[in-house]
Coordinates of C-alpha atoms and ligand atoms in Angstrom, one line a residue:
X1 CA -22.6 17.0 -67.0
X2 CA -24.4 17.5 -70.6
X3 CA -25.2 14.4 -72.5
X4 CA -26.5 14.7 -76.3
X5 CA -27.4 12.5 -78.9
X6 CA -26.7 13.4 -82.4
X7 CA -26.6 11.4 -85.8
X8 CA -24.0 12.2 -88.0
X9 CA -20.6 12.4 -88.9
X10 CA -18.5 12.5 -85.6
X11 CA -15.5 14.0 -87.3
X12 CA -17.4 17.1 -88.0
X13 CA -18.2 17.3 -83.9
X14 CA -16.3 20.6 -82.5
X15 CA -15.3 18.3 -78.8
X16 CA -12.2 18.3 -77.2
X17 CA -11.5 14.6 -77.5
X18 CA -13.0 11.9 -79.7
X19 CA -13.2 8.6 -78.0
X20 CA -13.1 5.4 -80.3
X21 CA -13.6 2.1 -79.3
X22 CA -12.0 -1.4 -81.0
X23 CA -11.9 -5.3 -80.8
X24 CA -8.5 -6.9 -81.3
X25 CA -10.4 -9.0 -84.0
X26 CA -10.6 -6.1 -86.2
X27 CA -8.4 -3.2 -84.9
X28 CA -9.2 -1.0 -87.9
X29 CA -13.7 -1.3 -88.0
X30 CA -15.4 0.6 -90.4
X31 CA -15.6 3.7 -88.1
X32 CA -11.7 4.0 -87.5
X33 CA -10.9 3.5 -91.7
X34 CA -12.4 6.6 -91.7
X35 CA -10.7 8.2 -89.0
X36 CA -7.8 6.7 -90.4
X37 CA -8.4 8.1 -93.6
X38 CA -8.6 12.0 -91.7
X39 CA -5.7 11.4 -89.9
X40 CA -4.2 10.7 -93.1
X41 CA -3.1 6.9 -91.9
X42 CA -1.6 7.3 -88.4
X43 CA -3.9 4.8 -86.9
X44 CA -3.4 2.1 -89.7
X45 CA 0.8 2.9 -89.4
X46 CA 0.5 2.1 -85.6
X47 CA -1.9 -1.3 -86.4
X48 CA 1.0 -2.5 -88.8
X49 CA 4.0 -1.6 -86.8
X50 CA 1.6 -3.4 -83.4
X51 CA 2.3 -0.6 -81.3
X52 CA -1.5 -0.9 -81.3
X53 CA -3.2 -4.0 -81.6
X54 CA -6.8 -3.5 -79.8
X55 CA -6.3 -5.7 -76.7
X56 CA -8.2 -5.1 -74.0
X57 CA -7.2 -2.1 -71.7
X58 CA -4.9 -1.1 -74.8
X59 CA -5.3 2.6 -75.6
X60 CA -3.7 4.7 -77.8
X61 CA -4.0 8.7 -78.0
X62 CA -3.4 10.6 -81.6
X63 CA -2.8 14.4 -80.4
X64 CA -3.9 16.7 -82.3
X65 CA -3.9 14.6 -85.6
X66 CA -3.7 16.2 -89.1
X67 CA -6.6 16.3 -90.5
X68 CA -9.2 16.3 -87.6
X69 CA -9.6 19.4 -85.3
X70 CA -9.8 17.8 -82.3
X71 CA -6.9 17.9 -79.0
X72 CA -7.0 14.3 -79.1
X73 CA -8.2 10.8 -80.5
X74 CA -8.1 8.4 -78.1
X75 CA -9.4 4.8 -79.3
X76 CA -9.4 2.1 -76.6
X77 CA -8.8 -1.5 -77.3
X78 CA -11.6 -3.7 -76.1
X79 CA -9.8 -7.5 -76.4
X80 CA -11.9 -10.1 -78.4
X81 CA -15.6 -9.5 -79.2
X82 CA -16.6 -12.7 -78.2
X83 CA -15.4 -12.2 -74.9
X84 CA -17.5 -8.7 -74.6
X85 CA -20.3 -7.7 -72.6
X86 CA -21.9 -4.7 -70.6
X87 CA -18.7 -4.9 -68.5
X88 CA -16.3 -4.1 -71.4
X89 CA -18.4 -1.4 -72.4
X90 CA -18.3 -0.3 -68.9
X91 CA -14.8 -0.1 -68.2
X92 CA -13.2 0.9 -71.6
X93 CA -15.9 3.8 -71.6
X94 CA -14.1 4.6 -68.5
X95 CA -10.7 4.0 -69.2
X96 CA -11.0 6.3 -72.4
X97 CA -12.7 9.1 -70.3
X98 CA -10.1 9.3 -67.4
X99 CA -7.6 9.9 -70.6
X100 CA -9.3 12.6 -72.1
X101 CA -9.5 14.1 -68.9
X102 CA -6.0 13.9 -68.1
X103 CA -5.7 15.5 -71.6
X104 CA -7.7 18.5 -69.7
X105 CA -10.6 17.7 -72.6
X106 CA -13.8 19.5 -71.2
X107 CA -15.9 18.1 -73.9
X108 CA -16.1 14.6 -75.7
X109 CA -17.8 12.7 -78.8
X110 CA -18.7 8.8 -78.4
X111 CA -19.2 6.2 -80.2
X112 CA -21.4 3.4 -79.3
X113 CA -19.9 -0.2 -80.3
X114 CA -21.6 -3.9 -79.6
X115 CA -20.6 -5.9 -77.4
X116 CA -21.2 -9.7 -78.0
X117 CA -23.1 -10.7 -74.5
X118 CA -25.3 -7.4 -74.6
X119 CA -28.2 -8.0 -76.2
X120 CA -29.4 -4.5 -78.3
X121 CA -27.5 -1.2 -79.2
X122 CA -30.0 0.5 -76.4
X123 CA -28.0 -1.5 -73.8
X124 CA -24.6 -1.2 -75.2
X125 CA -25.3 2.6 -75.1
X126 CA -26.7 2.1 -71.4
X127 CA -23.2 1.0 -70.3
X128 CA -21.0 3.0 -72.3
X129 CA -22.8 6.1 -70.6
X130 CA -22.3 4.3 -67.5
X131 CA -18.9 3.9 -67.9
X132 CA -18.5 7.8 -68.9
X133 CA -20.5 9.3 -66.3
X134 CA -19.0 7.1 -63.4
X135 CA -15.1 7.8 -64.7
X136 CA -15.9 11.6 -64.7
X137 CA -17.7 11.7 -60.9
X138 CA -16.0 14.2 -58.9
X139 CA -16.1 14.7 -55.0
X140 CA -15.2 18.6 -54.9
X141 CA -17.8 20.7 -53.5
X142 CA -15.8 21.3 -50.2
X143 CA -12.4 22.3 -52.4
X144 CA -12.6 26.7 -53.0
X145 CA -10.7 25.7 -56.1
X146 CA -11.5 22.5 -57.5
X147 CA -8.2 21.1 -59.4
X148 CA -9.0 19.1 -61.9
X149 CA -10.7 19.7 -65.2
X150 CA -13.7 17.2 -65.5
X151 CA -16.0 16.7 -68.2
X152 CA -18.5 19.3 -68.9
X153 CA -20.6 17.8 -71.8
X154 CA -20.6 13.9 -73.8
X155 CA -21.9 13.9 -77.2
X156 CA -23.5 10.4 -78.5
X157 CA -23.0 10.3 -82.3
X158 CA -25.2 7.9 -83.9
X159 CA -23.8 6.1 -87.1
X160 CA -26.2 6.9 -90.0
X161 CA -27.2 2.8 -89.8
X162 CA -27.6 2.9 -85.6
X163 CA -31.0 3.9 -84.4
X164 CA -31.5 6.6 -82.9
X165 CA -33.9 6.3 -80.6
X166 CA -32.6 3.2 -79.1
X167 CA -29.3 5.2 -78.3
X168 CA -31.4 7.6 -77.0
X169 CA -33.2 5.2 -75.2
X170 CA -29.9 3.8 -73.6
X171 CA -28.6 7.4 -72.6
X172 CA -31.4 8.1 -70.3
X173 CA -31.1 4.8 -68.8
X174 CA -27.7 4.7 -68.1
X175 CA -28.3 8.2 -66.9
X176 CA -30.3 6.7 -64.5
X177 CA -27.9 4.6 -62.7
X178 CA -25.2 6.5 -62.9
X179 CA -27.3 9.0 -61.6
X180 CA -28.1 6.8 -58.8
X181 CA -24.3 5.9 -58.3
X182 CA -23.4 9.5 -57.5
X183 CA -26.1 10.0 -54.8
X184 CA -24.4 6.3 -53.1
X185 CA -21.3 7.6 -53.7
X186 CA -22.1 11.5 -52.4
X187 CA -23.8 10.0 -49.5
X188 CA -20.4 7.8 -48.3
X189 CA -18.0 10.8 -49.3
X190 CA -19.9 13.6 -47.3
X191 CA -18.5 14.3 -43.5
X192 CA -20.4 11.8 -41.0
X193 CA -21.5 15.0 -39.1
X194 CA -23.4 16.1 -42.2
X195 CA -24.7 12.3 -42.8
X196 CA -26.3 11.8 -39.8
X197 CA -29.2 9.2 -39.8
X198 CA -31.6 12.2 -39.5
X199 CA -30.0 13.6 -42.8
X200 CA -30.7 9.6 -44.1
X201 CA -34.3 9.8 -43.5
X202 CA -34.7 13.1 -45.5
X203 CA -32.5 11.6 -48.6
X204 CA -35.1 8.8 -48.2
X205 CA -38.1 11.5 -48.4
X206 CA -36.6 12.7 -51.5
X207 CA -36.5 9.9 -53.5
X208 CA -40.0 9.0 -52.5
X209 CA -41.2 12.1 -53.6
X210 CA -40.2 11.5 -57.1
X211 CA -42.7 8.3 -57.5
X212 CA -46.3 7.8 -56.7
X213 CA -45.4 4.1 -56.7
X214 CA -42.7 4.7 -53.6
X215 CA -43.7 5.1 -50.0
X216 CA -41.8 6.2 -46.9
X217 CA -42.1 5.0 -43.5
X218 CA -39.6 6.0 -40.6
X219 CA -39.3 4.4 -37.2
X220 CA -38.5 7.2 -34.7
X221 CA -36.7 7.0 -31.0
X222 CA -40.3 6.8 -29.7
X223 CA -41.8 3.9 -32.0
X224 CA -38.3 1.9 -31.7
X225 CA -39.1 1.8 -28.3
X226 CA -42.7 1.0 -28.7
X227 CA -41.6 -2.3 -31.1
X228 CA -38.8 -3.6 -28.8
X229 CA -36.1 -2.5 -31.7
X230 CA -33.3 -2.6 -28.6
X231 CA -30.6 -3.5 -30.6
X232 CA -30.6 -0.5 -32.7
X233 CA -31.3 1.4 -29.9
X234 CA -28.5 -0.2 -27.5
X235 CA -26.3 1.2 -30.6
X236 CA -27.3 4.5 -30.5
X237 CA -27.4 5.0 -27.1
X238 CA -24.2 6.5 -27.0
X239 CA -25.0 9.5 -29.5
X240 CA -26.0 12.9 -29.3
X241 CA -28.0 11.8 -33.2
X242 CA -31.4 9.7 -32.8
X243 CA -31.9 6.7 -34.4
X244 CA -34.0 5.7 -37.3
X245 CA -35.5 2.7 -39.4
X246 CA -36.1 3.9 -43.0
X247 CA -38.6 1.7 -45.1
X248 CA -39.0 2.8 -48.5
X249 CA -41.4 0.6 -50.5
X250 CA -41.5 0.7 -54.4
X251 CA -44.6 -1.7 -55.8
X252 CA -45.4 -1.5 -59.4
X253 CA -49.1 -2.8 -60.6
X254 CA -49.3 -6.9 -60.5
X255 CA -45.7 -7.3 -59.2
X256 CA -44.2 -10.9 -59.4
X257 CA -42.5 -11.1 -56.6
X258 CA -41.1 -8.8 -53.8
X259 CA -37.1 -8.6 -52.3
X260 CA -36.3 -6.7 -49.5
X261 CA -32.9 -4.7 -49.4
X262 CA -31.3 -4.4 -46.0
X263 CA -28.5 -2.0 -45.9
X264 CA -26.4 -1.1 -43.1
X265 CA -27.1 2.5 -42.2
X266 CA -24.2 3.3 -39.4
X267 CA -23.3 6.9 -39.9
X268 CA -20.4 6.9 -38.1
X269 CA -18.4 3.9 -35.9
X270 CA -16.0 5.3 -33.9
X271 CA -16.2 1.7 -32.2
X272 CA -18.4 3.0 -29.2
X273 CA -16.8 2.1 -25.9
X274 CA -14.0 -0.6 -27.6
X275 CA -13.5 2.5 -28.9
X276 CA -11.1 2.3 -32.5
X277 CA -7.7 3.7 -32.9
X278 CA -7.7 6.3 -34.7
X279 CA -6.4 5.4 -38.2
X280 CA -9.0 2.4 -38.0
X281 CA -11.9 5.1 -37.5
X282 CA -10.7 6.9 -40.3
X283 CA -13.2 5.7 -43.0
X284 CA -15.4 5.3 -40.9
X285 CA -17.9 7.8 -42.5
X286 CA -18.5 5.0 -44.7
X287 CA -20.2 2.3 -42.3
X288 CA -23.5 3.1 -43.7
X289 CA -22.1 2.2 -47.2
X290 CA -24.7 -0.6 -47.3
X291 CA -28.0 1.8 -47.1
X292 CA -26.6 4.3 -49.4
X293 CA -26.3 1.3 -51.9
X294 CA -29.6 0.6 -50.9
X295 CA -31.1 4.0 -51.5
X296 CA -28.9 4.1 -54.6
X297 CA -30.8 1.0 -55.6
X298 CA -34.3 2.7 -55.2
X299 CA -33.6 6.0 -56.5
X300 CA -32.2 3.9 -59.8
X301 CA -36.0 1.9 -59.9
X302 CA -37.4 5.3 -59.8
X303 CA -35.0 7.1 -62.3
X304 CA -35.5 4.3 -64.6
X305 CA -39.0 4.2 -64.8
X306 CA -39.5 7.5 -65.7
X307 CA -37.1 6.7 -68.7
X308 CA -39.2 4.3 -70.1
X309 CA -37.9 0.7 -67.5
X310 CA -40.5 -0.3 -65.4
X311 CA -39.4 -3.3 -62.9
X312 CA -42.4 -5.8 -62.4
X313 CA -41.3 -6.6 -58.6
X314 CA -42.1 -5.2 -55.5
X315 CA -38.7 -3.6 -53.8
X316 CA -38.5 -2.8 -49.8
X317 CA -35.3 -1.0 -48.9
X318 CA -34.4 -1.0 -45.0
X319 CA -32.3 1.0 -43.5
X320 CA -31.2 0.9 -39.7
X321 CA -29.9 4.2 -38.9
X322 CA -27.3 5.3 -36.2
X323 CA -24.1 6.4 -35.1
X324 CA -22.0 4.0 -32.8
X325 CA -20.2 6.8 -30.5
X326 CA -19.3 6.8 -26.8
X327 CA -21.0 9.0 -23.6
X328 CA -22.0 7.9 -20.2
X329 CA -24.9 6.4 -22.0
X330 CA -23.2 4.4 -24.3
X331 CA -24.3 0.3 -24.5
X332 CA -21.6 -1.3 -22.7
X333 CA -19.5 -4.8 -23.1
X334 CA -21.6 -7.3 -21.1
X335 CA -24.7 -5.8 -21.8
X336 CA -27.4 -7.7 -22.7
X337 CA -30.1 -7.0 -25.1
X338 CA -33.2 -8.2 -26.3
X339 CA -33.9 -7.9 -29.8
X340 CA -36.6 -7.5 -31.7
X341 CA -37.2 -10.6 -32.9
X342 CA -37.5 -11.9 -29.2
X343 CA -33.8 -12.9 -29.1
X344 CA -31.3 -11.9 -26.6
X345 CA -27.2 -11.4 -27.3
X346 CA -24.5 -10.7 -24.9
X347 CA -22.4 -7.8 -26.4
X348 CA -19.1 -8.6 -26.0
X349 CA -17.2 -6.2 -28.6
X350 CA -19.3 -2.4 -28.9
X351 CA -17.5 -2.2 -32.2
X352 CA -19.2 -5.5 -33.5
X353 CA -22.6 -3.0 -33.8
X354 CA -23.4 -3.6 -37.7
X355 CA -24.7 -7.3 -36.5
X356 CA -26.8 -5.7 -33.8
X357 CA -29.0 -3.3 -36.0
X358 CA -29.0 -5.6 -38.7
X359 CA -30.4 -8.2 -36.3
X360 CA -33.7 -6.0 -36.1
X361 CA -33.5 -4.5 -39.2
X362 CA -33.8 -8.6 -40.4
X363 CA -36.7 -9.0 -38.3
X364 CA -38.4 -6.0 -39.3
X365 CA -37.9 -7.1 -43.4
X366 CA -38.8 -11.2 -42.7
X367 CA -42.1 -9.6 -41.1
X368 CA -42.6 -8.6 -44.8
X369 CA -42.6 -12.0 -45.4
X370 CA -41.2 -11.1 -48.7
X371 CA -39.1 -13.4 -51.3
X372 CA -35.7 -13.0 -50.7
X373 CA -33.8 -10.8 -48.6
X374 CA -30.1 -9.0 -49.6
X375 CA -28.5 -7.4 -47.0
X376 CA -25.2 -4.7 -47.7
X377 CA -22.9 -3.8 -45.1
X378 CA -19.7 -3.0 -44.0
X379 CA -19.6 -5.4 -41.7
X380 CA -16.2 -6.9 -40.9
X381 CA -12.5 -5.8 -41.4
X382 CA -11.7 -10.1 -41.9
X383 CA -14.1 -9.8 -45.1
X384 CA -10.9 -7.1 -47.0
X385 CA -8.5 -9.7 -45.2
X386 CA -10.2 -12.7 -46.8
X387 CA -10.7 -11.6 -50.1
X388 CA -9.4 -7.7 -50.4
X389 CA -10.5 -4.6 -51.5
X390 CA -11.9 -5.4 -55.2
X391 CA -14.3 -7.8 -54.1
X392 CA -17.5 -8.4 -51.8
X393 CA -17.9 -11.6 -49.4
X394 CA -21.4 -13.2 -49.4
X395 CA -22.9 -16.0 -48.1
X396 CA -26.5 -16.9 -47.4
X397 CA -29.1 -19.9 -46.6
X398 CA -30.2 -20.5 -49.6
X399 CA -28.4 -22.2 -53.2
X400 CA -30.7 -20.3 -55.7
X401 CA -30.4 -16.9 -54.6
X402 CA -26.7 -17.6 -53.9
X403 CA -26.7 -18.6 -57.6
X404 CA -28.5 -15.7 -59.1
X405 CA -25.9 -13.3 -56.4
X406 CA -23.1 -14.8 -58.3
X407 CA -24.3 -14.6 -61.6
X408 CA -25.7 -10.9 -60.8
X409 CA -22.2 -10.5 -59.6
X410 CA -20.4 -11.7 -63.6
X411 CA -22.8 -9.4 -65.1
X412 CA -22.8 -6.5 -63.0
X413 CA -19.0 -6.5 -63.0
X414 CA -19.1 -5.8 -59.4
X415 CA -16.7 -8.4 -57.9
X416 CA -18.4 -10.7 -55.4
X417 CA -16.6 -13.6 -53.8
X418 CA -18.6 -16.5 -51.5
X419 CA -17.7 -17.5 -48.0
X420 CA -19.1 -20.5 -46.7
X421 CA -22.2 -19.8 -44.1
X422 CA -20.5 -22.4 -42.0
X423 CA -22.5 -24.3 -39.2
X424 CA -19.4 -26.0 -38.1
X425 CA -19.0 -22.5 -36.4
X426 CA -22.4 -21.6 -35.2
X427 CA -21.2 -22.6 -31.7
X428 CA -18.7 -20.2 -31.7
X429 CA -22.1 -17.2 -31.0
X430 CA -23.7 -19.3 -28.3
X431 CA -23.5 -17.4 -25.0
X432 CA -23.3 -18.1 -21.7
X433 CA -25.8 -15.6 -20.3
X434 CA -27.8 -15.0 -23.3
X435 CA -28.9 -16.1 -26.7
X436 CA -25.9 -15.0 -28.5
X437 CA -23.2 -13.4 -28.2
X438 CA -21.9 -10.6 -30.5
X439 CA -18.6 -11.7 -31.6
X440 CA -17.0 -15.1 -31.6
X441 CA -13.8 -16.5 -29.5
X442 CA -10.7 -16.1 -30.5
X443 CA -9.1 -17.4 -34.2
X444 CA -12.7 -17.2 -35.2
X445 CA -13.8 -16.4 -39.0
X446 CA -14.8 -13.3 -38.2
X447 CA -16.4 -12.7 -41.3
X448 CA -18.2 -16.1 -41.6
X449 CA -19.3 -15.0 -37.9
X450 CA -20.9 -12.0 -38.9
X451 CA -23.2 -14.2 -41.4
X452 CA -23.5 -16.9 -38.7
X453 CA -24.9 -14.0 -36.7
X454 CA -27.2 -12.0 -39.1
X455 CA -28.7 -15.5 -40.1
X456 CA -30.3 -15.9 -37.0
X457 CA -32.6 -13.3 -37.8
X458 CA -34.0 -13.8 -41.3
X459 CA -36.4 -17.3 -40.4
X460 CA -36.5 -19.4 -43.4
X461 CA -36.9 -16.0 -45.7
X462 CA -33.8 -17.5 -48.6
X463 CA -31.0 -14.2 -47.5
X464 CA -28.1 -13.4 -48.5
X465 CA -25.6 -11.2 -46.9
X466 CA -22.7 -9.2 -48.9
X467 CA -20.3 -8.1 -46.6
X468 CA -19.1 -4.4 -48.9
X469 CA -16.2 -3.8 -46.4
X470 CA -13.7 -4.1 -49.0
X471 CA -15.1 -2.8 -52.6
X472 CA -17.7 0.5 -51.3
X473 CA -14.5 2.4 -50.2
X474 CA -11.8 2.7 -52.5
X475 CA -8.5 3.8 -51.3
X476 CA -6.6 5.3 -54.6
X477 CA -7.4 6.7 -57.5
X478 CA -6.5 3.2 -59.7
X479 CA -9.8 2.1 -61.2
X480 CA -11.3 4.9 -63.7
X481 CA -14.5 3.3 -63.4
X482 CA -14.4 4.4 -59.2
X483 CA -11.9 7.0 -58.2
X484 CA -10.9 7.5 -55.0
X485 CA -13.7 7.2 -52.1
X486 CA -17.0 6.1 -52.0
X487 CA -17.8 3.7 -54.9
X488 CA -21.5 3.0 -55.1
X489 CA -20.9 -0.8 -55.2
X490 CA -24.1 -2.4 -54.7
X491 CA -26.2 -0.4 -57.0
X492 CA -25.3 -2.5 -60.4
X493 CA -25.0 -5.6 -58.6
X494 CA -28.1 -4.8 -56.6
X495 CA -30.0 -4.2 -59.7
X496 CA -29.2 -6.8 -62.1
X497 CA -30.2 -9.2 -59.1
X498 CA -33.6 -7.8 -59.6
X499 CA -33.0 -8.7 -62.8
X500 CA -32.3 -11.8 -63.1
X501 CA -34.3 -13.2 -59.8
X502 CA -37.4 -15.3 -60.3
X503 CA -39.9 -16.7 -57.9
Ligands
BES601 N1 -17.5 -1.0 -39.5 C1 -16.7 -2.1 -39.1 C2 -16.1 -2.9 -40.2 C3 -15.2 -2.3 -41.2 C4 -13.8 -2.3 -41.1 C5 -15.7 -1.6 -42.3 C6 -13.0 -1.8 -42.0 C7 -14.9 -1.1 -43.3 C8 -13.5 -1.1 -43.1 C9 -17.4 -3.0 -38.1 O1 -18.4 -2.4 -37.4 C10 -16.4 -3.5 -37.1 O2 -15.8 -2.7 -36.4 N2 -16.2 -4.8 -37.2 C11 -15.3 -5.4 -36.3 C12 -15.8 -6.8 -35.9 C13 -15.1 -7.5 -34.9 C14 -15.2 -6.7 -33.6 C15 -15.6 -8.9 -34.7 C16 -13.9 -5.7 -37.1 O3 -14.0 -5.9 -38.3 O4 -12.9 -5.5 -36.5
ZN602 ZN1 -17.8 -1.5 -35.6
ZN603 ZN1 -19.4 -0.8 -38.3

């Protein structure tokens, strides 16, 4: 995808589609009288009849209008501008893209509009290319003849008053994380035999390559061993694919404070011995939905510094890194393990394995000693039962980082819903042999279980976990802003917590 920046008249652009953006306040803005004037009054005749009236999600197409050589002019109704923010941008961006591309357009012209919550024009073009680069992501490199027509090039046109530079500021930016949304998404949607955790530790390499400021550092088989990491080695014992801990560690000069992302990093679940049916194990490419997020978080830090955003904190992303498959030396029900962290669990469910490698993968980030830890991970089927597939569970030990998760969550637009870290059910992971036990009795909360569990192994270090079962796969084709597969969720949400966090 091509993105320019021009100033200038955007009726004079020779694009496929023009895309147009309104509030309900003022259907008919400065920018659409003149379009309205080219089109000789079509838009103004569907304001006053109210087939169009600018409400949010509202979009109305003029094909091939009189007057301006274009296929089409879509213009997308944003609902009331005091209601706006990055989010609107977001998703009408979005909404108007996915309908220029159903028009076949292979090229478009934007316009950037305000939005009342966003503070400069620099941000408001951040999300509007956000929302234009993440409608038109495609999945197609295995297809011979890939169907659909995407987008080929977007074209910014500045209004003679915008400036400039700031648009062009907000392109590269939202470049960035989109950017950094494709590689999450491209690392869920590829085949789990091609994302291996091997293949995890090399996409790691690669985005510390691209910053002097970012350093890799990789557990193998061998140094597992050596650290007493037998959780995520009881995991992997069942696959042919050797496990990994990936650490990459961003620290700009004189950070203020330093957060720790823990992303779960399973490959492939197939269950192990409690082995999945096999419509449950579909899907289940995307267990390590959490560390893609993760890296997607770090590769955005790195994009966005070199376009100008520097983040002032110090950023660890951890990654435990396995497949959960069966073999005559897969971990089996009963076993018992000792952890890292010095604590043992009975495993009573082999397909309750996220909790396991997290359990070290905790240990190994509260060594750190840093902040606050957030883990990702699809952890628990109960967490889409609870609250479905739009929206995150979370839930965590501590009220201000819960606070800044949910307010991260409002501005990110990336749903987030909290469960209660209930103690009432801590009894339900005591063991009779061990420590622990992996999964709780039955009528449990399993969800609320998984957190009970993962809890155990972050200290006093303030944590919160967001169980992504739901929103990091998506299962049609409904939302513009995510398509069908992988999503990316965590990388806005992750980032605007890094935003918004203070000591
Ligand atoms: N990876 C799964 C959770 C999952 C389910 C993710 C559906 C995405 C979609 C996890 O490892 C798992 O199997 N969890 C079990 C936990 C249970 C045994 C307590 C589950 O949810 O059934
Ligand atoms: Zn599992
Ligand atoms: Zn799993």
């Amino acid at each position: 995808m091509k993105l320019h920046v021009i100033s200038g008249d955007i009726l004079e652009c020779e694009v496929d589609s023009l895309i147009f953006f309104c509030y309900e306040d003022q259907p008919l803005n400065e920018v659409l009288k003149k379009v309205d004037a080219a089109a000789k009054g079509e838009l103004s005749a569907s304001i006053a009849s109210g087939d169009f009236t600018g409400k949010s999600d509202e979009i109305m197409t003029l094909y091939r209008p009189d007057g301006i050589s274009v296929k089409q002019v879509i213009v997308v109704g944003m609902g009331r501008y005091d209601l706006s923010s990055a989010v609107t941008l977001r998703r009408s961006t979005a909404y108007g893209v996915r309908r220029a591309q159903e028009g076949k357009a292979r090229t478009i012209a934007i316009t950037v509009v305000e939005a009342a919550q966003v503070d400069d024009l620099a941000s408001s073009t951040q999300s509007t290319i956000e929302g234009a680069l993440l409608a038109s992501y495609r999945f197609d490199r295995y297809k011979s003849h890939p169907k659909e027509v995407a987008i080929q090039a977007v074209t910014v046109v500045a209004t003679p008053e915008q400036d400039l530079t700031a648009i062009q500021r907000g392109v590269r930016a939202g470049h960035a994380v989109a950017e950094a949304i494709y590689l999450a998404r491209d690392i869920v949607n590829e085949p789990p035999s091609k994302i291996t955790p091997s293949a995890l530790t090399h996409i790691a390499a690669d985005i510390a390559t691209q910053s002097a400021r970012c350093t890799l550092s990789v557990l193998d088989k061998d140094q597992l061993e050596e650290g007493g990491y037998n959780a995520i080695l009881s995991v992997a014992a069942g696959s042919e694919q050797p496990p990994y801990l990936i650490h990459l560690h961003y620290k700009p000069d004189n950070p203020a404070m330093r957060i720790a992302f823990v992303g779960k990093g399973v490959t492939f679940d197939s269950g192990g011995l409690g082995i999945k049916p096999w419509d449950a194990m579909l899907t289940m490419k995307s267990d390590m939905a959490g560390g893609a997020a993760a890296l997607g978080i770090m590769q955005a830090i790195i994009s966005l510094e070199k376009a100008g955003y520097r983040i002032n904190k110090e950023v660890d992303v951890i990654i435990p890194a396995t497949e959960n498959m069966i073999s005559g030396k897969a971990m089996k029900p009963d076993d018992i393990i000792e952890t890292r962290s010095g604590k043992t669990v009975e495993v009573l469910h082999t397909d309750a394995e996220g909790r396991l490698i997290l359990a070290d993968a905790l240990a190994y980030a509260t060594e750190l000693t840093p902040h606050a830890i957030i883990d990702f991970a699809t952890l628990t089927g109960a967490a889409i039962r609870a609250v479905g597939k739009s929206y995150s569970a979370y839930m965590g030990n501590n009220e201000e980082l819960i606070t800044c998760v949910r307010q991260s969550s409002r501005a990110s637009g990336e749903l987030a819903w909290q469960l209660p870290l209930a103690k009432e059910y801590r009894t339900e992971i005591e063991s009779s042999v061990a420590d622990l036990q992996n999964i709780g009795g039955k009528s449990s909360p399993d969800a609320i279980i998984g957190g009970l569990f993962l809890n155990e192994f972050v200290g006093d270090t303030p944590w919160v976990h967001i169980d992504i079962a739901g929103p990091s796969f998506a299962d049609d084709n409904k939302n513009p802003l995510l398509g069908k597969g992988g999503t990316g969720y965590g990388v806005l949400l992750g980032l605007e917590i890094l935003r918004q966090i203070t000591a």
